[in-house]
Coordinates of C-alpha atoms in Angstrom, one line a residue:
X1 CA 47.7 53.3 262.2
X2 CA 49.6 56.5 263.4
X3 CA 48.2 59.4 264.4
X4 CA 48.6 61.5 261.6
X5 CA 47.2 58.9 259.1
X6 CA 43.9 58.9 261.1
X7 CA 43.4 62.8 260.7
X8 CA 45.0 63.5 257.5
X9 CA 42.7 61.8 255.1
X10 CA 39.4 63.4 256.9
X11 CA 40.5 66.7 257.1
X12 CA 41.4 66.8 253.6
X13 CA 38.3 65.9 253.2
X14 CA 37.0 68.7 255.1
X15 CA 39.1 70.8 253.1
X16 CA 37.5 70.0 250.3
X17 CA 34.0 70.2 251.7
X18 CA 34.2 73.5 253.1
X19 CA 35.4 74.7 249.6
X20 CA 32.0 73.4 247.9
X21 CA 30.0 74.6 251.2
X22 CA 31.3 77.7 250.4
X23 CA 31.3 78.2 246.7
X24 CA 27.7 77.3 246.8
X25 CA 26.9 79.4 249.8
X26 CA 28.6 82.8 248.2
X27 CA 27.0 85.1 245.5
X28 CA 31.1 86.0 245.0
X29 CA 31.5 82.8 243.5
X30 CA 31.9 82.3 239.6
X31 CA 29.2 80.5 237.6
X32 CA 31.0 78.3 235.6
X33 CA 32.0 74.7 235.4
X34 CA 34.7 73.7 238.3
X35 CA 37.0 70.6 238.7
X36 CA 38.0 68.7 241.6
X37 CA 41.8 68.2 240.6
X38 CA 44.2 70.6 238.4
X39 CA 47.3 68.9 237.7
X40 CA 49.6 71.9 235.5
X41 CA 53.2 71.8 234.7
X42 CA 52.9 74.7 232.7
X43 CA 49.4 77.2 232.8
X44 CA 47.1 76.5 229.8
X45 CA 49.6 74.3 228.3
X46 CA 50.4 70.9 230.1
X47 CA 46.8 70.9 232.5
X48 CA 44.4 68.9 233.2
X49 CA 41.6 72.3 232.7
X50 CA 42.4 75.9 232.3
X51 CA 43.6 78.9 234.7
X52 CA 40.6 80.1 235.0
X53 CA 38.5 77.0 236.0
X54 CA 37.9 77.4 239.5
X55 CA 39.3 74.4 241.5
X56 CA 37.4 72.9 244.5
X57 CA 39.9 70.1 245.8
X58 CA 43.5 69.7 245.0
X59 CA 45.4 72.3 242.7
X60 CA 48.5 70.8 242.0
X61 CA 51.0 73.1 239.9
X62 CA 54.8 71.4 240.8
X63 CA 56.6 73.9 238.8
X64 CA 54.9 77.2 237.6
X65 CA 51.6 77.6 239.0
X66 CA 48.9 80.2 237.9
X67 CA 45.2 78.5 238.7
X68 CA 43.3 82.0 239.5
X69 CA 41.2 80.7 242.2
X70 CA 41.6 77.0 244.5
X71 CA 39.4 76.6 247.3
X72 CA 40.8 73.3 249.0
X73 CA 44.3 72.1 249.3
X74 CA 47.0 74.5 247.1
X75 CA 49.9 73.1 246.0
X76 CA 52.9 75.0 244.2
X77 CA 55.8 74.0 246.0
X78 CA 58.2 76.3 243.1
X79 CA 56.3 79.3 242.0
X80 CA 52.9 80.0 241.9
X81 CA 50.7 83.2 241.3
X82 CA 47.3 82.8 242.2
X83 CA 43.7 85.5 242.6
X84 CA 42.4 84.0 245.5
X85 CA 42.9 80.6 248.0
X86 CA 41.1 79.6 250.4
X87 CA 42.4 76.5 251.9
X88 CA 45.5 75.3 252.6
X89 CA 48.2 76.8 250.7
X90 CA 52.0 75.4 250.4
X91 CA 54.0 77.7 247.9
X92 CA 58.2 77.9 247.2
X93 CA 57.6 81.4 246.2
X94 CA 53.9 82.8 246.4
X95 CA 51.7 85.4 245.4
X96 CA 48.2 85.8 245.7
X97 CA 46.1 88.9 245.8
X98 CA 43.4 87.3 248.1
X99 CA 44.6 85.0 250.4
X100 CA 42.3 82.7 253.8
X101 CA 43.3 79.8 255.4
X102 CA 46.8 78.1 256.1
X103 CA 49.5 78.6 254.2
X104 CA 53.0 77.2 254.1
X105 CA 56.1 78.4 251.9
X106 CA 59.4 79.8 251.6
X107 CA 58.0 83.5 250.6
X108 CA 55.0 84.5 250.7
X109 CA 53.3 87.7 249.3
X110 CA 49.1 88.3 249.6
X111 CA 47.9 91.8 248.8
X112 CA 44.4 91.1 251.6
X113 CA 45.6 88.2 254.1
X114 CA 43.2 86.1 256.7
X115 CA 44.8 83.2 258.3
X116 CA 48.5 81.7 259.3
X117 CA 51.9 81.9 257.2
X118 CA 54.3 80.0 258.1
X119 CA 57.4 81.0 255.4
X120 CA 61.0 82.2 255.5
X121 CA 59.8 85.7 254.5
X122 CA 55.7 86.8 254.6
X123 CA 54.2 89.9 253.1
X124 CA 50.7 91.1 253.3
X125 CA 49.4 94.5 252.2
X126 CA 46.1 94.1 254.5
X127 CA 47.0 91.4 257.7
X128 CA 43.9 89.9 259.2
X129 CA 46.1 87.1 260.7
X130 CA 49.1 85.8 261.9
X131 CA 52.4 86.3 260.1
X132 CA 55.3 83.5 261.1
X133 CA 58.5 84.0 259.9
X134 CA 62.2 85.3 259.7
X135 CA 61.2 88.3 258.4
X136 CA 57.5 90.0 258.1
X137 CA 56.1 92.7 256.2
X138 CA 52.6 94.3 256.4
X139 CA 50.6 97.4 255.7
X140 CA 52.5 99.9 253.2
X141 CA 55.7 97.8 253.8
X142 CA 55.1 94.8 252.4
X143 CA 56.2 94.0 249.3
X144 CA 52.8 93.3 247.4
X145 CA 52.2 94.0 243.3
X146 CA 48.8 96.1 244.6
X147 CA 48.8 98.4 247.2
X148 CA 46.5 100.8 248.3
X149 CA 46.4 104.4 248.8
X150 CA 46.1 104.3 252.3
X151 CA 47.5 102.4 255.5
X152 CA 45.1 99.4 255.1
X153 CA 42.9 98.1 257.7
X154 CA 43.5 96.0 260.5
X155 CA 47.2 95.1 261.1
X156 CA 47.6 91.4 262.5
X157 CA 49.7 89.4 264.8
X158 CA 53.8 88.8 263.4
X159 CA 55.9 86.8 264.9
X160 CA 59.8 86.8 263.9
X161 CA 63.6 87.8 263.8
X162 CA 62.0 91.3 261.8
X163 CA 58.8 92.6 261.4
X164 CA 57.9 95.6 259.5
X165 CA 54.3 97.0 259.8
X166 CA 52.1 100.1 259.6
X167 CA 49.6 98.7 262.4
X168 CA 49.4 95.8 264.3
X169 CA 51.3 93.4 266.7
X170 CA 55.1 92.5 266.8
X171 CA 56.8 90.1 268.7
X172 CA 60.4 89.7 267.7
X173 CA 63.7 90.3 268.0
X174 CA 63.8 94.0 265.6
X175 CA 60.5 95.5 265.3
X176 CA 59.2 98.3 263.0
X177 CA 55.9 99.9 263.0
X178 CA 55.7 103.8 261.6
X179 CA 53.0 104.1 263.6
X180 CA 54.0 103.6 267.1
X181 CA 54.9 105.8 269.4
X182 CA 58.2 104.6 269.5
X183 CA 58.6 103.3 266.1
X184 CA 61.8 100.9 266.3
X185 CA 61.8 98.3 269.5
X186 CA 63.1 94.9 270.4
X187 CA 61.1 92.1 271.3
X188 CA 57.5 93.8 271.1
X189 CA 55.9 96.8 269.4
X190 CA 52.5 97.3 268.1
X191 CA 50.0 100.3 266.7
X192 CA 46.3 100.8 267.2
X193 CA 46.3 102.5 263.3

């Protein structure tokens, strides 16, 4: 057995645990009736249960996605709009207003942000993780349906070509953070904001 057969299967597993560890454990948490799986090729229409059922397992939307909240393994690999995911997360184009674990895609927005991104382009109105990417927005930059009044809190860790921030850390090649002393720099920048 390879490697990555002996660890896959019990961390999806884990996954899926910690989802019902924490749906039970949180006052946040709907009370209503959940399902394991959603299988949707189109929201409401062609699924296995409803947008709004909450999904503790596997969400898997192959072409348009729109399950409001999946605590578990995410899987939209088009386009998918989502409330909240906690989990694992791989999206072709992504947005979801509250966004913690791993997540995986070719763009990515979150309007609050916990975790690791790994997609072409990432965008998070509040970063409270690590941005990987070509090109990386955060803070008032990011290109997110809601943002707030202010420069949000906490700014993150990006990593790529670009990064554009209000606060935070930068490592790349072209860096941009309004609040920094010197605002444009190559290979690092950051702001205490």
């Amino acid at each position: 057995m390879k490697w990555y057969q002996q660890w896959l299967l019990p961390s999806l597993a884990a996954v899926c645990l910690a989802g019902n560890v924490h749906a039970a454990g949180t006052s946040d948490y709907p009370n209503v009736a959940w399902t394991l799986l959603q299988v949707s090729l189109v929201p409401d229409q062609l699924a296995v249960v409803s947008a709004d059922t909450p999904v503790i397992g596997v969400n898997l939307e192959p072409f348009w996605g729109a399950q409001k909240r999946v605590d578990g393994l995410n899987l939209q690999p088009l386009l998918g709009f989502s409330d909240e995911i906690n989990g694992i997360s791989v999206q072709g184009f992504g947005e979801t207003t509250r966004f913690a674990g791993l997540q995986f895609g070719l763009v990515a927005f979150a309007t609050h942000f916990q975790g690791v991104s790994f997609s072409l382009v990432t965008g998070a109105w509040e970063n409270r993780g690590l941005q990987v990417g070509v090109a990386n927005f955060s803070g008032n930059t990011a290109p997110v349906i809601y943002q707030g009044d202010s420069i949000p809190p906490g700014g993150g860790l990006q990593l790529g070509l670009f990064n554009n921030a209000t606060s935070g850390v930068q490592i790349g090649l072209l860096n941009y953070n309004a609040n920094s002393p010197v605002p444009w720099m190559i290979l690092f920048n950051a702001s205490a904001r």
